[in-house]
XYZ file of N, CA and C in Angstrom:
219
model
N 2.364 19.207 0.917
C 3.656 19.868 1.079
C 3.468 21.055 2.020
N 4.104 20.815 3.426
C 4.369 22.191 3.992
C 5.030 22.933 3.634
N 4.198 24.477 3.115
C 5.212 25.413 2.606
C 4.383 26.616 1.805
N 4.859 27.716 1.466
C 4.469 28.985 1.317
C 4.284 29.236 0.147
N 5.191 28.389 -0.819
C 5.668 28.365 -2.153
C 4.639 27.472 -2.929
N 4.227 28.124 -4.096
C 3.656 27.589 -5.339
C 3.817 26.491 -5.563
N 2.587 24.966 -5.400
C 3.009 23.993 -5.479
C 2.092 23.062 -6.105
N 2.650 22.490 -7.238
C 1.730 21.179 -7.508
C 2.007 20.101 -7.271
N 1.265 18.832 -7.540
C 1.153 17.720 -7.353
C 0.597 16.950 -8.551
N 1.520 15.531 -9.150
C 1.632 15.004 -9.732
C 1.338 13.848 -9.625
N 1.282 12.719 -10.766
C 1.651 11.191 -10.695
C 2.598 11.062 -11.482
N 3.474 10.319 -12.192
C 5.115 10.412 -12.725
C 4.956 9.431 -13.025
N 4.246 8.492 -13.806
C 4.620 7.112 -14.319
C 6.452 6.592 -14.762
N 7.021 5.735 -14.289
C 8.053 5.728 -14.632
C 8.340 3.944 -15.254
N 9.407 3.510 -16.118
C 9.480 1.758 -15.659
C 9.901 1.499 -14.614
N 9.286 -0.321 -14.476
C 9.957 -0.196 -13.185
C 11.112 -1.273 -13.177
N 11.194 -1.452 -13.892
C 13.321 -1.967 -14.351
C 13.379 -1.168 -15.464
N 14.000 -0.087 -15.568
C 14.372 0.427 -17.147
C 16.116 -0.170 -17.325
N 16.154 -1.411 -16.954
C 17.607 -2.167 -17.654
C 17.290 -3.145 -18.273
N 15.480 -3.268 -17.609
C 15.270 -4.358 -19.307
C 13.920 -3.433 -20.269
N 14.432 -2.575 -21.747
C 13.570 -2.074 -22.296
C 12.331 -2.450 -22.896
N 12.057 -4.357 -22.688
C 11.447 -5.008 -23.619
C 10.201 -5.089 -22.460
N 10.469 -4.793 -21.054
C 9.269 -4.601 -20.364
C 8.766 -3.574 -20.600
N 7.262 -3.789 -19.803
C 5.986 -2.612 -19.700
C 5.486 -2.193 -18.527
N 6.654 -3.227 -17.897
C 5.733 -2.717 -16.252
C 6.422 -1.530 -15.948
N 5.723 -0.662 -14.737
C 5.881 0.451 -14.955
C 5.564 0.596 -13.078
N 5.690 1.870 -12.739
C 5.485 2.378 -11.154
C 4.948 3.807 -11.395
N 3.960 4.582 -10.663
C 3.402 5.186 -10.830
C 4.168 6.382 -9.161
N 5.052 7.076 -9.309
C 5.035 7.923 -8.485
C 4.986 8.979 -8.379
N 4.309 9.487 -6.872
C 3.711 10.553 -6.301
C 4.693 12.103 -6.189
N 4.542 12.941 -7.044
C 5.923 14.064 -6.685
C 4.869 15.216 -6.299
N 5.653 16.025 -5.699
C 5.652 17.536 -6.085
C 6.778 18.971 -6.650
N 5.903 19.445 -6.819
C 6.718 20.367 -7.774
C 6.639 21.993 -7.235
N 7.950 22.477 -7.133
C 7.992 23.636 -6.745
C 8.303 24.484 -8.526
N 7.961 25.464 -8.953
C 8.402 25.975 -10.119
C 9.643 26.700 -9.875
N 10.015 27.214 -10.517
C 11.831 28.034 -10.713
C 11.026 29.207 -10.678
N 11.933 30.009 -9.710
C 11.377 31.505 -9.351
C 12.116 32.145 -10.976
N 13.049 31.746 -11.684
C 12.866 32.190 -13.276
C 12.314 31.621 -14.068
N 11.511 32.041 -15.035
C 10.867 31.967 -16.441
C 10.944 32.507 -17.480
N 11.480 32.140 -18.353
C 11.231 30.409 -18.384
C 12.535 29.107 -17.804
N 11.746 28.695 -17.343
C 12.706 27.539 -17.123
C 13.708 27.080 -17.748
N 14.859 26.051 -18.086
C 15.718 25.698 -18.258
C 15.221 24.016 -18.232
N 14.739 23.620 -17.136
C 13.868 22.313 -17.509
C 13.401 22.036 -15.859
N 13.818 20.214 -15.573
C 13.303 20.174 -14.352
C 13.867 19.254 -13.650
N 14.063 19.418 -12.205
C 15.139 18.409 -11.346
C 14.411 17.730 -10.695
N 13.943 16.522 -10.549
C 13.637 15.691 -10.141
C 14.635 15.156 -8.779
N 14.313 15.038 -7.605
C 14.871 14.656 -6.450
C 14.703 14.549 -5.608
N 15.038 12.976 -5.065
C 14.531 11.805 -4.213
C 15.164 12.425 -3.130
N 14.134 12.637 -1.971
C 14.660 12.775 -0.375
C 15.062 11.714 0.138
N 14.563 10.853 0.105
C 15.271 9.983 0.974
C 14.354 8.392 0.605
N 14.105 7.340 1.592
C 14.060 6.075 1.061
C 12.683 5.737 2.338
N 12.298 4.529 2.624
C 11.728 3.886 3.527
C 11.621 4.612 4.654
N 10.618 5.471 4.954
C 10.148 6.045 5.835
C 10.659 7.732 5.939
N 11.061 8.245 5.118
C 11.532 9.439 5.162
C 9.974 10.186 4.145
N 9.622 11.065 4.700
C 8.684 11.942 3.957
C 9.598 13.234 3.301
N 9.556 12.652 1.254
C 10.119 13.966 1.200
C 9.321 15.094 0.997
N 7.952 15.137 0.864
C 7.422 15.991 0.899
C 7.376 16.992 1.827
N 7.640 16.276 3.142
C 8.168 17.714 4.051
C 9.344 18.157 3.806
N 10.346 17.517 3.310
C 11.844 18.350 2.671
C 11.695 18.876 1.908
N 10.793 18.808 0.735
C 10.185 19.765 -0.297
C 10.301 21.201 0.398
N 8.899 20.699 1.594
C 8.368 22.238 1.984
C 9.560 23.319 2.976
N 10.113 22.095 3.629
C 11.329 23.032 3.970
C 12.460 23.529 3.376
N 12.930 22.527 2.638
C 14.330 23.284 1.417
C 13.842 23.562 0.163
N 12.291 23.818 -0.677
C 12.145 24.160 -1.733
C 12.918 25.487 -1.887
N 12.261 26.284 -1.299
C 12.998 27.969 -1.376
C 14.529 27.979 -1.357
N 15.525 26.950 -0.560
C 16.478 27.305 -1.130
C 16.704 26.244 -2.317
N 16.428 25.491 -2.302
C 16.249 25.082 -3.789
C 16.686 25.520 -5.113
N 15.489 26.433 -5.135
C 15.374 27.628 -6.054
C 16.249 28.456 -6.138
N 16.949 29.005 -4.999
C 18.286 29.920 -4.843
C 19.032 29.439 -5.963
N 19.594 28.280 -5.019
C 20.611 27.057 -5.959
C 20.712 26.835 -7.149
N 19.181 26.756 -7.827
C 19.322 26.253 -9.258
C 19.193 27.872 -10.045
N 18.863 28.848 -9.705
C 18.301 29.847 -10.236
C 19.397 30.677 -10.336
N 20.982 30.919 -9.741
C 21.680 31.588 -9.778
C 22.954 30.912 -11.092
């Protein structure tokens, strides 16, 4: 993640049809995480930049900070 701001990195196991509950298969994806400039938190927003060939990890590093504005006010 390009960027200035406090950042980790994850794996996110998720299913990978959760419209059928009786499966187990599952997808394993890659996030990062900017924290909430308040603490304690409130919880956590999860959100997809974009699809097939879009890196959101560079949208991370460029709109995290306002991000944080957004959710923090």
């Amino acid at each position: 993640v390009n960027t200035t701001l406090p950042t980790e990195c994850a794996d996110f196991t998720v299913p990978l049809d959760y419209t059928t509950p009786s499966s187990k298969e599952t997808i394993k994806l890659q996030i990062a995480k900017i924290k909430a400039k308040v603490q304690p938190a409130k919880g956590t927003i999860l959100i997809n930049f974009g699809g097939p060939g879009s890196d959101g990890r560079t949208s991370l590093g460029k709109q995290g900070g306002l991000l944080q504005v957004y959710v923090s006010s």
